[in-house]
Tab-separated table of C-alpha atoms in Angstrom:
chain	number	residue	atom	x	y	z
A	27	GLY	CA	8.129	-16.624	-7.562
A	28	ALA	CA	9.458	-13.458	-9.109
A	29	GLY	CA	6.766	-11.265	-7.627
A	30	VAL	CA	3.719	-11.343	-5.377
A	31	SER	CA	0.920	-13.160	-7.156
A	32	GLN	CA	-2.735	-12.635	-6.295
A	33	THR	CA	-5.702	-14.592	-7.574
A	34	PRO	CA	-8.292	-14.011	-8.770
A	35	SER	CA	-7.563	-10.629	-10.291
A	36	ASN	CA	-11.292	-9.928	-10.432
A	37	LYS	CA	-14.145	-11.496	-8.528
A	38	VAL	CA	-17.800	-10.620	-8.856
A	39	THR	CA	-20.111	-12.218	-6.336
A	40	GLU	CA	-23.558	-11.811	-4.920
A	41	LYS	CA	-24.343	-10.450	-1.498
A	42	GLY	CA	-24.230	-13.184	1.091
A	43	LYS	CA	-21.775	-15.429	-0.734
A	44	TYR	CA	-18.429	-16.703	0.532
A	45	VAL	CA	-15.222	-15.538	-1.148
A	46	GLU	CA	-11.583	-16.621	-0.951
A	47	LEU	CA	-8.709	-14.476	-2.190
A	48	ARG	CA	-5.253	-15.981	-2.552
A	49	CYS	CA	-1.807	-14.451	-2.200
A	50	ASP	CA	1.460	-16.119	-3.173
A	51	PRO	CA	4.308	-13.980	-1.788
A	52	ILE	CA	7.894	-13.727	-2.928
A	53	SER	CA	9.755	-16.885	-2.009
A	54	GLY	CA	11.525	-16.462	1.301
A	55	HIS	CA	9.548	-13.436	2.445
A	56	THR	CA	8.467	-14.233	5.977
A	57	ALA	CA	6.197	-11.222	6.432
A	58	LEU	CA	2.890	-11.017	4.564
A	59	TYR	CA	0.328	-8.224	4.714
A	60	TRP	CA	-3.224	-7.831	3.543
A	61	TYR	CA	-4.559	-4.348	2.806
A	62	ARG	CA	-7.888	-3.174	1.417
A	63	GLN	CA	-8.239	-0.207	-0.929
A	64	SER	CA	-11.659	1.255	-1.523
A	65	LEU	CA	-12.294	3.471	-4.527
A	66	GLY	CA	-10.529	6.808	-4.214
A	67	GLN	CA	-8.954	5.939	-0.886
A	68	GLY	CA	-5.542	4.885	0.304
A	69	PRO	CA	-5.003	1.272	1.344
A	70	GLU	CA	-6.021	0.244	4.854
A	71	PHE	CA	-4.295	-2.439	6.875
A	72	LEU	CA	-6.182	-5.674	7.495
A	73	ILE	CA	-3.806	-8.313	8.840
A	74	TYR	CA	-0.117	-9.160	9.094
A	75	PHE	CA	1.510	-12.589	9.190
A	76	GLN	CA	4.991	-13.358	10.384
A	77	GLY	CA	5.561	-16.917	9.242
A	78	THR	CA	2.444	-18.979	9.849
A	79	GLY	CA	0.980	-16.894	12.630
A	80	ALA	CA	-1.163	-13.791	12.438
A	81	ALA	CA	0.981	-11.306	14.316
A	82	ASP	CA	-1.578	-8.513	14.058
A	83	ASP	CA	-5.173	-8.867	12.876
A	84	SER	CA	-6.392	-5.588	14.313
A	85	GLY	CA	-7.440	-4.262	10.907
A	86	LEU	CA	-9.955	-6.983	10.110
A	87	PRO	CA	-13.282	-5.103	10.086
A	88	ASN	CA	-15.412	-7.839	11.670
A	89	ASP	CA	-15.648	-11.578	12.213
A	90	ARG	CA	-16.766	-12.185	8.635
A	91	PHE	CA	-13.142	-11.705	7.632
A	92	PHE	CA	-10.524	-14.336	8.310
A	93	ALA	CA	-7.085	-15.102	6.888
A	94	VAL	CA	-4.728	-18.043	7.080
A	95	ARG	CA	-1.163	-18.833	6.108
A	96	PRO	CA	-0.809	-22.484	7.122
A	97	GLU	CA	2.663	-23.190	5.741
A	98	GLY	CA	4.167	-19.736	6.054
A	99	SER	CA	3.979	-19.038	2.345
A	100	VAL	CA	0.642	-18.757	0.512
A	101	SER	CA	-2.095	-16.889	2.342
A	102	THR	CA	-5.837	-16.946	1.830
A	103	LEU	CA	-8.180	-14.140	2.852
A	104	LYS	CA	-11.670	-15.460	3.463
A	105	ILE	CA	-14.799	-13.341	3.554
A	106	GLN	CA	-18.077	-14.854	4.708
A	107	ARG	CA	-21.566	-13.521	3.987
A	108	THR	CA	-20.213	-10.807	1.725
A	109	GLU	CA	-21.808	-7.369	1.797
A	110	ARG	CA	-21.799	-4.627	-0.829
A	111	GLY	CA	-19.493	-2.591	1.401
A	112	ASP	CA	-16.844	-5.276	1.061
A	113	SER	CA	-16.328	-4.235	-2.564
A	114	ALA	CA	-12.737	-3.048	-2.875
A	115	VAL	CA	-9.322	-4.022	-4.155
A	116	TYR	CA	-7.640	-6.401	-1.751
A	117	LEU	CA	-3.889	-5.982	-1.830
A	118	CYS	CA	-1.300	-8.420	-0.611
A	119	ALA	CA	2.304	-7.452	0.081
A	120	SER	CA	5.328	-9.268	1.403
A	121	SER	CA	8.727	-8.370	2.816
A	122	TRP	CA	11.793	-9.876	4.461
A	123	GLY	CA	11.918	-10.200	8.200
A	124	SER	CA	9.818	-8.639	10.885
A	125	GLY	CA	10.842	-5.002	10.791
A	126	ALA	CA	10.032	-2.122	8.512
A	127	ASN	CA	11.402	-3.334	5.189
A	128	VAL	CA	10.773	-2.616	1.543
A	129	LEU	CA	7.391	-4.044	0.607
A	130	THR	CA	6.543	-5.787	-2.633
A	131	PHE	CA	2.876	-5.537	-3.542
A	132	GLY	CA	0.761	-7.819	-5.642
A	133	ALA	CA	-1.501	-6.447	-8.371
A	134	GLY	CA	-4.518	-6.893	-6.132
A	135	SER	CA	-7.816	-8.752	-6.290
A	136	ARG	CA	-10.773	-6.573	-7.207
A	137	LEU	CA	-13.878	-7.779	-5.385
A	138	THR	CA	-17.295	-6.591	-6.450
A	139	VAL	CA	-20.281	-7.605	-4.363
A	140	LEU	CA	-23.577	-7.109	-6.159
B	18	LYS	CA	-7.233	14.823	10.892
B	19	ASN	CA	-5.368	12.073	9.036
B	20	GLU	CA	-2.138	10.871	10.611
B	21	VAL	CA	-0.464	11.116	7.186
B	22	GLU	CA	-1.215	14.115	5.012
B	23	GLN	CA	-0.038	14.700	1.479
B	24	SER	CA	-0.004	17.787	-0.685
B	25	PRO	CA	-0.967	18.597	-3.254
B	26	GLN	CA	-3.817	16.157	-3.879
B	27	ASN	CA	-3.629	16.799	-7.613
B	28	LEU	CA	-0.721	18.092	-9.653
B	29	THR	CA	-0.426	18.828	-13.347
B	30	ALA	CA	2.997	19.540	-14.795
B	31	GLN	CA	4.596	20.055	-18.176
B	32	GLU	CA	7.172	17.581	-19.386
B	33	GLY	CA	10.607	18.505	-18.092
B	34	GLU	CA	9.411	20.325	-14.977
B	35	PHE	CA	10.794	19.681	-11.494
B	36	ILE	CA	8.091	18.230	-9.261
B	37	THR	CA	7.764	18.144	-5.493
B	38	ILE	CA	5.215	16.166	-3.507
B	39	ASN	CA	5.028	16.690	0.233
B	40	CYS	CA	4.105	14.396	3.100
B	41	SER	CA	3.571	15.319	6.735
B	42	TYR	CA	2.825	12.895	9.530
B	43	SER	CA	1.804	13.285	13.130
B	44	VAL	CA	2.925	10.008	14.693
B	45	GLY	CA	6.261	8.506	15.662
B	46	ILE	CA	7.606	6.371	12.869
B	47	SER	CA	10.346	3.858	12.198
B	48	ALA	CA	10.293	4.366	8.432
B	49	LEU	CA	8.527	6.254	5.679
B	50	HIS	CA	7.673	4.753	2.309
B	51	TRP	CA	7.029	6.405	-1.030
B	52	LEU	CA	4.934	4.285	-3.373
B	53	GLN	CA	3.732	4.668	-6.942
B	54	GLN	CA	0.429	3.442	-8.340
B	55	HIS	CA	-0.438	3.718	-12.023
B	56	PRO	CA	-4.151	3.873	-12.937
B	57	GLY	CA	-5.515	0.351	-12.801
B	58	GLY	CA	-2.103	-0.915	-11.831
B	59	GLY	CA	-0.399	-2.315	-8.807
B	60	ILE	CA	1.590	-0.470	-6.174
B	61	VAL	CA	5.338	-0.211	-6.572
B	62	SER	CA	7.682	0.708	-3.755
B	63	LEU	CA	9.926	3.624	-4.694
B	64	PHE	CA	11.739	4.383	-1.461
B	65	MET	CA	11.865	3.416	2.167
B	66	LEU	CA	13.757	5.849	4.352
B	67	SER	CA	14.170	6.682	8.002
B	68	SER	CA	16.614	9.586	7.717
B	69	GLY	CA	18.345	11.830	5.233
B	70	LYS	CA	17.962	11.441	1.527
B	71	LYS	CA	17.776	8.724	-1.112
B	72	LYS	CA	18.114	8.991	-4.882
B	73	HIS	CA	17.126	6.597	-7.626
B	74	GLY	CA	17.413	7.833	-11.177
B	75	ARG	CA	15.318	10.986	-11.508
B	76	LEU	CA	13.607	10.433	-8.163
B	77	ILE	CA	14.830	11.891	-4.874
B	78	ALA	CA	13.244	11.376	-1.458
B	79	THR	CA	14.113	13.338	1.646
B	80	ILE	CA	12.923	13.135	5.212
B	81	ASN	CA	13.209	15.473	8.190
B	82	ILE	CA	12.435	13.457	11.304
B	83	GLN	CA	12.339	16.477	13.616
B	84	GLU	CA	9.797	18.250	11.433
B	85	LYS	CA	7.916	15.018	10.613
B	86	HIS	CA	8.018	15.838	6.934
B	87	SER	CA	9.146	14.134	3.761
B	88	SER	CA	9.326	15.217	0.147
B	89	LEU	CA	9.451	13.296	-3.098
B	90	HIS	CA	11.101	15.118	-5.992
B	91	ILE	CA	11.004	14.189	-9.655
B	92	THR	CA	13.547	15.858	-11.906
B	93	ALA	CA	13.026	16.261	-15.665
B	94	SER	CA	9.478	14.903	-15.419
B	95	HIS	CA	8.093	12.758	-18.207
B	96	PRO	CA	4.537	11.700	-19.128
B	97	ARG	CA	5.351	8.159	-17.998
B	98	ASP	CA	5.736	9.563	-14.464
B	99	SER	CA	1.970	10.173	-14.438
B	100	ALA	CA	0.613	8.123	-11.558
B	101	VAL	CA	-0.621	8.356	-7.977
B	102	TYR	CA	2.213	8.828	-5.505
B	103	ILE	CA	1.495	7.600	-2.011
B	104	CYS	CA	3.304	8.333	1.230
B	105	ALA	CA	2.993	5.718	3.974
B	106	VAL	CA	4.581	5.347	7.405
B	107	SER	CA	5.573	2.414	9.576
B	108	ARG	CA	4.443	3.504	12.980
B	109	GLY	CA	6.584	3.323	16.100
B	110	ARG	CA	10.001	1.959	16.929
B	111	GLY	CA	11.077	-1.201	15.125
B	112	ALA	CA	7.603	-1.458	13.746
B	113	THR	CA	6.437	-3.737	11.016
B	114	ASN	CA	5.106	-2.790	7.619
B	115	LYS	CA	1.692	-2.205	9.146
B	116	LEU	CA	1.557	1.004	7.193
B	117	ILE	CA	-0.583	4.076	7.570
B	118	PHE	CA	-1.181	5.521	4.127
B	119	GLY	CA	-1.713	9.034	2.936
B	120	THR	CA	-4.482	9.693	0.436
B	121	GLY	CA	-2.078	10.027	-2.449
B	122	THR	CA	-1.117	12.706	-4.960
B	123	LEU	CA	-2.392	12.305	-8.505
B	124	LEU	CA	0.317	13.523	-10.877
B	125	ALA	CA	-0.319	14.189	-14.551
B	126	VAL	CA	2.668	15.140	-16.688
B	127	GLN	CA	1.668	16.586	-20.018
B	128	PRO	CA	3.892	16.359	-23.105
């Protein structure tokens, strides 16, 4: 696609529910990143994929968070047993190759846990 | 202390003014990114640089690796430049885009 597409743009859920957030990166971008931005803060790294594999998942806050990228393109961030503290904007970004390259960000998925 | 610090946190300018936003970092980096985020909007990459200076339109970014400092300049500022400007670094040699972000500078340009 022309840009990085994230769905849904907004998600409101109840505490304890399961949530999936989807990211469709720019076609051909092998690197895909998930970041989380809480209100008034800068984004924080969650996980990085190079192709299909999670090259670095050190930013995932706990085992309720999981992400996949089975075909090396679309990625899904999965959050189990959501908590109010999970409320944030979840940003996806993609870039060429494995090095430090120009990133293209999606518009984000705003998650609100009631 | 944050590994990436920006100043000022808030900046108000009159249309036409020359604007400078500063970024200092305390870790070794392979690249530094300047990003723009409009209120309620997505993040747009403005520059990625590892040395010297880059220019795009009215925007100029410089970096001094020895001093671990970068500046973003906006010439002839315009109200549409109002946004949050974020400095972020790719840590280490040959590192990925696992970025460490600064807290951002909120710029308001008044007509």
